[in-house]
Short mmCIF file of C-alpha atoms in Angstrom, two decimals:
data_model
loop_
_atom_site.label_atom_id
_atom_site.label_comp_id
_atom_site.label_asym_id
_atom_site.label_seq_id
_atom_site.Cartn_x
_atom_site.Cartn_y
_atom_site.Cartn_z
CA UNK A 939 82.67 148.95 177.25
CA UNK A 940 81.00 151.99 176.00
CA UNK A 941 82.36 150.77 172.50
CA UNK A 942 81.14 147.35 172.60
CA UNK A 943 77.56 148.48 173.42
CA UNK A 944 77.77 151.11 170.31
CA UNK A 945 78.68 148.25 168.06
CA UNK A 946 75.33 146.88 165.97
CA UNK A 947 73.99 143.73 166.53
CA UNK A 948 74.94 142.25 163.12
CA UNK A 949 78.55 143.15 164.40
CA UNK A 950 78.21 141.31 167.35
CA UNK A 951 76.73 138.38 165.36
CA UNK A 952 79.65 137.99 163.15
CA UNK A 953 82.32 138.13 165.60
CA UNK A 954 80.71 135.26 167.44
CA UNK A 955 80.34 133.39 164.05
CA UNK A 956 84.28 133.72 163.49
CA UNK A 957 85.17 132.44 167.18
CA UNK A 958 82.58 129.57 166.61
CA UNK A 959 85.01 128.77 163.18
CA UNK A 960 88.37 129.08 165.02
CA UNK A 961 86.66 126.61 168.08
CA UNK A 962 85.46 123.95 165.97
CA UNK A 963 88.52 123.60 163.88
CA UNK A 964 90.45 123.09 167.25
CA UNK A 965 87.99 120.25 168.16
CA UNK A 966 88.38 118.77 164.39
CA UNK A 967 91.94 118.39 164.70
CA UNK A 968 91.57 117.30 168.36
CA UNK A 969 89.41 114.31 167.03
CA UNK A 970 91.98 113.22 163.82
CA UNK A 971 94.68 112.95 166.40
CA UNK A 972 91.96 110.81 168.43
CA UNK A 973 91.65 108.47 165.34
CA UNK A 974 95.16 108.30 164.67
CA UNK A 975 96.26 106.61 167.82
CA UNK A 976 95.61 102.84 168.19
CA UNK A 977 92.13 101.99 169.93
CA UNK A 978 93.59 100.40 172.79
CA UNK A 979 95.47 103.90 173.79
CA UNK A 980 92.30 106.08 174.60
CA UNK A 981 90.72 106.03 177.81
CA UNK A 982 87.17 104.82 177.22
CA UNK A 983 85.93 104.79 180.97
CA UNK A 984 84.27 107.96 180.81
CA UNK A 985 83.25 108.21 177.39
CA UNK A 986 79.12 107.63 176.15
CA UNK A 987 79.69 105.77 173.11
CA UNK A 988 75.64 105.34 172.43
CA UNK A 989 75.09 109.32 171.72
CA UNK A 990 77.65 109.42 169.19
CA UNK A 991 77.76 109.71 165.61
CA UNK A 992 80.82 108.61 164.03
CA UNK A 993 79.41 108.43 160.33
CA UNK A 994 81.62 111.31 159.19
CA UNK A 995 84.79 109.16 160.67
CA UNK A 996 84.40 106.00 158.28
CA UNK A 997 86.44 105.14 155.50
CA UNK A 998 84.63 107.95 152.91
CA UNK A 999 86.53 111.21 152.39
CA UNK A 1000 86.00 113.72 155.40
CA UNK A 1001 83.79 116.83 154.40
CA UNK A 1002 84.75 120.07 155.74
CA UNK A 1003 82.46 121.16 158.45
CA UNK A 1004 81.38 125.21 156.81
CA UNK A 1005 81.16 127.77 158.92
CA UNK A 1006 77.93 127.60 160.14
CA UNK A 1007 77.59 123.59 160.64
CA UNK A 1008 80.93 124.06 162.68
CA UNK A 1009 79.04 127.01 164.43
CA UNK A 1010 75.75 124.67 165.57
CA UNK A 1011 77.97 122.15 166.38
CA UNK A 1012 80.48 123.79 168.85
CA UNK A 1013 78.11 123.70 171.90
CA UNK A 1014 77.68 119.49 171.84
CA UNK A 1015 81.48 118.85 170.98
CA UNK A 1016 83.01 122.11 173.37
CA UNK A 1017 83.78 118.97 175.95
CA UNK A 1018 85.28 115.80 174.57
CA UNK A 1019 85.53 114.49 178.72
CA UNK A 1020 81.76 114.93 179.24
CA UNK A 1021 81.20 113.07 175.62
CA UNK A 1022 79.24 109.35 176.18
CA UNK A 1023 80.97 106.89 173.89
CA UNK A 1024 79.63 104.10 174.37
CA UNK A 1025 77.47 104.24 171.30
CA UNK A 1026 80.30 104.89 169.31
CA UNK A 1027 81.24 102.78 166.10
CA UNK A 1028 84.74 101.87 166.10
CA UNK A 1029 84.81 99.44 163.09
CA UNK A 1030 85.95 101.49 160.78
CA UNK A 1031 89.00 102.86 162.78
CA UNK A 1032 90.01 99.19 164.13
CA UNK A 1033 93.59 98.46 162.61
CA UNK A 1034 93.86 95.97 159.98
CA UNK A 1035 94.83 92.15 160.46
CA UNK A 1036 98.51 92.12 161.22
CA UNK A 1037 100.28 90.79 158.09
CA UNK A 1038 103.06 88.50 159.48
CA UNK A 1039 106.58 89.11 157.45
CA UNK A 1040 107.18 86.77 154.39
CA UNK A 1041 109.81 85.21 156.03
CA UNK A 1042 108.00 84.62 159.69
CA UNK A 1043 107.13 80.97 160.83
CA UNK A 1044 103.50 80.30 160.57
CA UNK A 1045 102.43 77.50 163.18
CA UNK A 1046 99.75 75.97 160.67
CA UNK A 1047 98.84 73.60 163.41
CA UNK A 1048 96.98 76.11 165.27
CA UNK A 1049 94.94 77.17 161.78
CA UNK A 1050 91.52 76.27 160.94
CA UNK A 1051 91.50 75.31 157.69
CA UNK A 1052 87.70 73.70 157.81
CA UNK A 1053 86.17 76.58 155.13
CA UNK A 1054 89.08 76.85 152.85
CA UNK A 1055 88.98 74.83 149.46
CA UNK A 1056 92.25 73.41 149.09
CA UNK A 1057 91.44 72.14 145.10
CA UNK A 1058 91.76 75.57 144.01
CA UNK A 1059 95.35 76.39 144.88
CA UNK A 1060 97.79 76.84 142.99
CA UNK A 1061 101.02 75.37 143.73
CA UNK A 1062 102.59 75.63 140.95
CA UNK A 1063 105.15 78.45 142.73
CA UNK A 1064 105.77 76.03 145.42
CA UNK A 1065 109.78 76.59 146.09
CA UNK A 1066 111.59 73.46 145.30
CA UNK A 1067 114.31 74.29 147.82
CA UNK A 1068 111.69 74.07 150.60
CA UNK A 1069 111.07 70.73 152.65
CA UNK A 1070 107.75 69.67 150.85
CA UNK A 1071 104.39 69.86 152.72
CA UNK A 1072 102.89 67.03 153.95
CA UNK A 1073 100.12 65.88 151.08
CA UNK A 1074 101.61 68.34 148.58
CA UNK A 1075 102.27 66.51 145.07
CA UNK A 1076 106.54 66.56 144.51
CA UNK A 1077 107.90 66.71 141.54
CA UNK A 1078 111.17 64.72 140.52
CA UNK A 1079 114.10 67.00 140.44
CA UNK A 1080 114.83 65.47 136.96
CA UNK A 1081 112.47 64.56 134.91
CA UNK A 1082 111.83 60.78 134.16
CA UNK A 1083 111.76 60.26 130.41
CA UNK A 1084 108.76 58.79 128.55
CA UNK A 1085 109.31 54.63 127.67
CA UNK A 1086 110.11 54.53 124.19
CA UNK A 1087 109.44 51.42 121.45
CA UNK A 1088 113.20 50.88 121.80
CA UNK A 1089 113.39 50.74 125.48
CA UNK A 1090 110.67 48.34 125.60
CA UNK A 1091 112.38 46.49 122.73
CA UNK A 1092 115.51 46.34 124.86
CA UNK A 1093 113.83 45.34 127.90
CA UNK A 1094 111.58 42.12 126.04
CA UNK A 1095 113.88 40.78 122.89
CA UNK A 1096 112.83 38.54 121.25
CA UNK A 1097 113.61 34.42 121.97
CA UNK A 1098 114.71 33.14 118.57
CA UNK A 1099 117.06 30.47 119.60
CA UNK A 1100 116.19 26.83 120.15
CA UNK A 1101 116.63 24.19 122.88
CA UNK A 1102 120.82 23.55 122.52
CA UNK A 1103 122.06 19.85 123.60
CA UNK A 1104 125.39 19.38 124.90
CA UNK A 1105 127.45 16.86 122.22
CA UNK A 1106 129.36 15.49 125.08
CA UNK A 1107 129.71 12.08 125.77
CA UNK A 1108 128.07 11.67 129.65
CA UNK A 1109 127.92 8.23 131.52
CA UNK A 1110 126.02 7.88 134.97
CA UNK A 1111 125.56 4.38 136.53
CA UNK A 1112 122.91 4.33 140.22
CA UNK A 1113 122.05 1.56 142.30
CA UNK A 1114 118.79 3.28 143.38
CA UNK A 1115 118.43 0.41 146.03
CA UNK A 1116 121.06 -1.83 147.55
CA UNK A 1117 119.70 -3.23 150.25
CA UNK A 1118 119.50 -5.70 153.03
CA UNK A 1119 115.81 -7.56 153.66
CA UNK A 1120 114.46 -8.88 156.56
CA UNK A 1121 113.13 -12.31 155.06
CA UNK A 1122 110.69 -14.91 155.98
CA UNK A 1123 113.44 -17.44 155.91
CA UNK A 1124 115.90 -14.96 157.51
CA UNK A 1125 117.83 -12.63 155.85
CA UNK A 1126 117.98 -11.36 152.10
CA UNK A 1127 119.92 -9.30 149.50
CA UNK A 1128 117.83 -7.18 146.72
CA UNK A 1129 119.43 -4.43 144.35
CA UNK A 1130 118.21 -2.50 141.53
CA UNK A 1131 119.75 -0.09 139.20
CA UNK A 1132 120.47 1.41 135.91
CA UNK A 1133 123.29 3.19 133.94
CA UNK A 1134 123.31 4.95 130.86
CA UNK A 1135 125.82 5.88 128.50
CA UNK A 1136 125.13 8.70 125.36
CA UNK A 1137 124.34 12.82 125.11
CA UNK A 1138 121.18 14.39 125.66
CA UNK A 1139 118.89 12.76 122.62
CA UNK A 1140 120.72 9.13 122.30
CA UNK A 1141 121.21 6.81 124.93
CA UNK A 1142 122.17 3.40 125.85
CA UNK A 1143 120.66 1.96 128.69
CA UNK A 1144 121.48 -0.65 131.18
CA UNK A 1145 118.56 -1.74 134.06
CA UNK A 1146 118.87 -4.76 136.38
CA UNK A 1147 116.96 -6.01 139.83
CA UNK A 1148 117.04 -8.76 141.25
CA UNK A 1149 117.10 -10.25 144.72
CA UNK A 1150 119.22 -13.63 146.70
CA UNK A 1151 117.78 -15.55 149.72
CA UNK A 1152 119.71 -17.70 151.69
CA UNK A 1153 122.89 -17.46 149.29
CA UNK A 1154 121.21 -18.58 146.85
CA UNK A 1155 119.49 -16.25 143.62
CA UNK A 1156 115.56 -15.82 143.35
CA UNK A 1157 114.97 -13.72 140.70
CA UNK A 1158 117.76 -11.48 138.41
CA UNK A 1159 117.14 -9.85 134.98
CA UNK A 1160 118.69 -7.51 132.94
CA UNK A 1161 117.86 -5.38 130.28
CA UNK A 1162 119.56 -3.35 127.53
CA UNK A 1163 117.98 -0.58 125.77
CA UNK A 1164 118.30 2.51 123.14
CA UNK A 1165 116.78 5.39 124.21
CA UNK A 1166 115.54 8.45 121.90
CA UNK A 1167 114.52 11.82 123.79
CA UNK A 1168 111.18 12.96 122.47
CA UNK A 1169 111.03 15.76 124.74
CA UNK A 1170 112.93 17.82 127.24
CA UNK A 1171 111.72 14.98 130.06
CA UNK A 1172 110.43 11.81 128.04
CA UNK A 1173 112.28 9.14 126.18
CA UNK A 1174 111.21 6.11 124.55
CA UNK A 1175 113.17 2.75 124.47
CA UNK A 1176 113.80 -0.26 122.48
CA UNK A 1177 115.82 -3.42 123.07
CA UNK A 1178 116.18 -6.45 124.74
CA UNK A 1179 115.57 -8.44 128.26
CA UNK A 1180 117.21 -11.43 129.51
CA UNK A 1181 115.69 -13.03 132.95
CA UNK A 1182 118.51 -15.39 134.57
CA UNK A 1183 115.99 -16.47 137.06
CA UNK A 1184 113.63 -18.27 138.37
CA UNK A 1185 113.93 -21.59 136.46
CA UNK A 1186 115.39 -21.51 133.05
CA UNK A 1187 116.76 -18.05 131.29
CA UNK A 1188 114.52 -15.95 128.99
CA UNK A 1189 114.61 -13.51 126.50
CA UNK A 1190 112.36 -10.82 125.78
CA UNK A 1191 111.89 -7.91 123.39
CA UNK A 1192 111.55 -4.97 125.01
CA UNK A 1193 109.94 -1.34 124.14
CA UNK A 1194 108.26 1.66 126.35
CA UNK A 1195 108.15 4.80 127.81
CA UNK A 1196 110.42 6.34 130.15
CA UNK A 1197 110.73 9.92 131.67
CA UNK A 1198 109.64 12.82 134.39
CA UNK A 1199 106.00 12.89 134.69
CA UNK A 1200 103.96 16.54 135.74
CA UNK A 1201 104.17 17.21 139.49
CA UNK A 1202 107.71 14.85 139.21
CA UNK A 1203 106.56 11.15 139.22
CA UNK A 1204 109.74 9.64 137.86
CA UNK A 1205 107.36 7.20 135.76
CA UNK A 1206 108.66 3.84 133.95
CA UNK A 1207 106.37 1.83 131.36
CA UNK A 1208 108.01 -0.86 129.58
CA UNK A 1209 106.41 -4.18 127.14
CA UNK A 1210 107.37 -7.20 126.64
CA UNK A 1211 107.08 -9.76 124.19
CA UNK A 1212 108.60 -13.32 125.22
CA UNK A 1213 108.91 -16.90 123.85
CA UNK A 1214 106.00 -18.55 122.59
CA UNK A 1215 103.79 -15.68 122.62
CA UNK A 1216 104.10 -14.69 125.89
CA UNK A 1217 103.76 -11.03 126.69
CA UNK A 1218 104.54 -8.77 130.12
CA UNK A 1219 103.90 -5.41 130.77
CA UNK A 1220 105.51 -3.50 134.29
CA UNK A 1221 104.90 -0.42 135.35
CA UNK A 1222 107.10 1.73 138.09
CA UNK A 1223 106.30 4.96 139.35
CA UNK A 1224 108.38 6.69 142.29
CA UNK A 1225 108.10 9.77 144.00
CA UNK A 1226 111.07 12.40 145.95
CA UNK A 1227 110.04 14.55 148.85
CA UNK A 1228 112.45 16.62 149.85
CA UNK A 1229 111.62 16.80 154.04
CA UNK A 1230 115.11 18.93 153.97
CA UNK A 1231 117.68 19.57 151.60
CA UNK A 1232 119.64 16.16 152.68
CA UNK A 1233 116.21 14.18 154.02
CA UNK A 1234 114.36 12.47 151.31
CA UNK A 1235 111.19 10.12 151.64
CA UNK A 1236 110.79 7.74 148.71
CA UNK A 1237 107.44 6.10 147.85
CA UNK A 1238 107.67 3.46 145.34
CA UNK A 1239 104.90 1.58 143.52
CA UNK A 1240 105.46 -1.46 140.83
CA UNK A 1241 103.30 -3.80 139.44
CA UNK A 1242 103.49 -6.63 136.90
CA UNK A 1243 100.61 -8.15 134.35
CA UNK A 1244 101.03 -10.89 132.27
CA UNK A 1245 99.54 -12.27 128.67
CA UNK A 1246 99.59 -16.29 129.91
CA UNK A 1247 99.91 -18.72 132.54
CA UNK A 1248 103.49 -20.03 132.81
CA UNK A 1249 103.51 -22.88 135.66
CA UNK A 1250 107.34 -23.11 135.71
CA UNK A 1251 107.78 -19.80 136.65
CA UNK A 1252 104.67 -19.56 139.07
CA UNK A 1253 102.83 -16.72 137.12
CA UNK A 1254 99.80 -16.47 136.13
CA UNK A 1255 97.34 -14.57 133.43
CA UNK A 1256 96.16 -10.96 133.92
CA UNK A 1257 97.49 -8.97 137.32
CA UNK A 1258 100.59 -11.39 138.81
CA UNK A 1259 102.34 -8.95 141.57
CA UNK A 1260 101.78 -5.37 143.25
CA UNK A 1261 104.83 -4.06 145.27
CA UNK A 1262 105.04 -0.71 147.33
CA UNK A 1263 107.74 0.89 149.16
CA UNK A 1264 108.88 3.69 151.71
CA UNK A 1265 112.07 4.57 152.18
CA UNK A 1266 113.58 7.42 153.79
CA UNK A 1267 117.58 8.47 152.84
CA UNK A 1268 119.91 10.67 154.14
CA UNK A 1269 122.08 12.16 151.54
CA UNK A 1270 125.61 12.57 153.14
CA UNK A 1271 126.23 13.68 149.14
CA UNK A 1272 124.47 13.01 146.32
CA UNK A 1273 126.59 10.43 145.31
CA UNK A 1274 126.24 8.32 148.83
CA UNK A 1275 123.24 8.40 150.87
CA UNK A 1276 122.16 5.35 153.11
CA UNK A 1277 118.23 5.01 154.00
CA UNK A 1278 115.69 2.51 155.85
CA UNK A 1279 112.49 1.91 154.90
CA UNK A 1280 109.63 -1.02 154.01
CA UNK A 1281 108.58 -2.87 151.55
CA UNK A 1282 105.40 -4.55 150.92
CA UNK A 1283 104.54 -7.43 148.22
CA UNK A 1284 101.14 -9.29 147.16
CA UNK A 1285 100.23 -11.65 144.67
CA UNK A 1286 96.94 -11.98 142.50
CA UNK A 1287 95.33 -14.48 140.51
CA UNK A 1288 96.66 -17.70 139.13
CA UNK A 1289 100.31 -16.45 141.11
CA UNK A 1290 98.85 -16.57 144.61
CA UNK A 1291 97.49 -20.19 143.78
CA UNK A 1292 100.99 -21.31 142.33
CA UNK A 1293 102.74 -20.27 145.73
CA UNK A 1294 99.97 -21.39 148.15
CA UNK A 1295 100.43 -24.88 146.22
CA UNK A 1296 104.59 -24.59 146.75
CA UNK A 1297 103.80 -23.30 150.52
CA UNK A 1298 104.57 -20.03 150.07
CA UNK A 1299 103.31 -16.72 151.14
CA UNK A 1300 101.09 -14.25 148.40
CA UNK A 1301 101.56 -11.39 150.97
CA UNK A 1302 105.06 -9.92 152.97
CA UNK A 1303 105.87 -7.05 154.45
CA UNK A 1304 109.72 -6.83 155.41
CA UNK A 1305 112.28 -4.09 156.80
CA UNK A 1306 114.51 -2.92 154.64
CA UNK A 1307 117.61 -0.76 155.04
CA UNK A 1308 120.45 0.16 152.31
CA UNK A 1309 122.56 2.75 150.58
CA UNK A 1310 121.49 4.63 147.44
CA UNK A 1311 124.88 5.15 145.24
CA UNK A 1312 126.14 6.88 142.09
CA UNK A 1313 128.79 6.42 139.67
#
């Protein structure tokens, strides 16, 4: 004791410098190991966070206290316990954002992706093994080559080659109505058909109507006529009619216009040119609607003009007959199909006043019902 009171003052002084040194280094490595364990390990209940200064903790290098700051600061930091941290700044020792592992599953359902600009990523590195992303462009796995001139060559050649006609020799003979009439004078028998005989551009053709009433023959005709295609659905004819009745026989010249009209009016124009200057025109148009594949509804309209009165045969000048038809078939094959229909029949002009002065009707409208067949 006796030597400790000898000792100066400046002594005394330095000693308690060097224990200040050896205390404060304690409490410095005290407070690293602090920092180095995770946040949620140290016991914040009876810490005063507000009186502390952490600025020497941040991210910047550490400075090493000297001697004398680590001797002014041993009394404040000589009891970590008694130490208020609630003022305390932890920011800069919070642990970074856990990285997950490149091959972890992400749940991007649970991600807000409201702030992130999608146009500026790149997915060019996109694996192609992966299942692609929902709204992510794909790429072929092989790439589609570019049309070249000789693909679309290949794909659009040229058409060069006319219309070709068959040279064959072809026939076909229809009765487009055989039928049985419900008559003023009781029952009747009409028919009308045509044949023709040739290839596709040269024809020979063959028409006849004609109708019997009470056994006995009203009207009959024939005509025979060369036909020249002019297109792929017209042809014009030339030749020669013959009427057997009414009255006396009669022979006319014959030329028109036969063929499929637009929308598929089958479409007949044909003129005369008779004895004595007399002159005829008739026109035929006729219509198939296909209700089915084997039901068929068949309007026909026909009417007659002629160039002079001709008393013997109860016509008259200018428009002499209009007849219309419906009939309705049922095509067992195309070659037989039997139908039922009705037929209406007026006459105008000087006609209606040669049959009101024999007695007869100028209008009738009769039941009909026949077969439609082909040869």
């Amino acid at each position: 004791m006796k030597t400790t009171a000898l000792l100066p003052r400046s002594a005394l002084a330095l000693a308690l410098s060097f224990a200040g040194v050896a205390g404060a280094q304690q409490h410095d490595h005290a407070g690293h190991a602090a920092e180095t364990q995770p946040a949620a390990a140290m016991d914040h209940a009876a810490v005063d966070h507000s009186q502390m200064d952490h600025s020497q903790h941040g991210p910047a290098k550490k400075k090493t206290p000297s001697k004398q700051g680590a001797a002014a600061a041993k009394p404040a930091v000589a009891d970590a316990s008694q130490t208020d941290r609630s003022q305390m700044d932890h920011s800069a020792h919070a642990p970074a954002a856990a990285t997950p592992p490149p091959d972890a599953v992400v749940d991007h359902s649970k991600m807000d992706h409201s702030n992130m600009d999608h146009s500026k990523m790149d997915h060019s590195q996109t694996d192609q093994g992966a299942a692609p992303r929902a709204g992510a462009p794909q790429r072929p796995r092989e790439p589609i080559p570019a049309v070249t001139d000789a693909d679309r060559a290949a794909a659009f050649p040229p058409i060069s080659l006319h219309m070709q006609h068959a040279p064959e020799f072809g026939r076909m003979v229809v009765f487009n109505r055989l039928e049985a009439v419900d008559a003023e004078h009781g029952s009747a028998q009409a028919w009308e058909g045509q044949a023709w005989f040739g290839n596709d551009t040269d024809r020979l053709w063959l028409r006849s109507e004609g109708e019997r009433e009470d056994g006995r023959t009203e009207s009959a005709n024939l005509e025979a006529l060369y036909g020249r295609a002019i297109s792929p659905w017209w042809d014009v004819v030339a030749g020669v009619r013959h009427d057997f009745r009414p009255e006396r026989s009669q022979t006319w010249a014959a030329f028109g216009l036969q063929g499929l009209s637009p929308y598929k009016f089958e479409v007949s124009a044909t003129a005369y040119l008779g004895e004595r200057g007399r002159t005829a025109l008739n026109l035929e148009a006729e219509y198939e609607l296909l209700l089915t594949n084997r039901l068929i509804l068949q309007p026909l309209v026909e009417v007659e003009f002629y160039g002079k009165d001709d008393p013997r045969r109860e016509t008259g000048a200018g428009l002499s007959t209009a007849e219309a038809g419906l009939r309705l078939r049922y095509e067992f094959s195309r070659k037989f199909a039997p139908y039922i229909g009705v037929s209406w029949e007026r006459a105008f002009g000087d006609t209606a006043d040669y049959r009101r002065a024999h007695g007869e009707r100028i209008e009738d409208t009769r039941l009909v019902a026949g077969v439609r067949l082909w040869f």
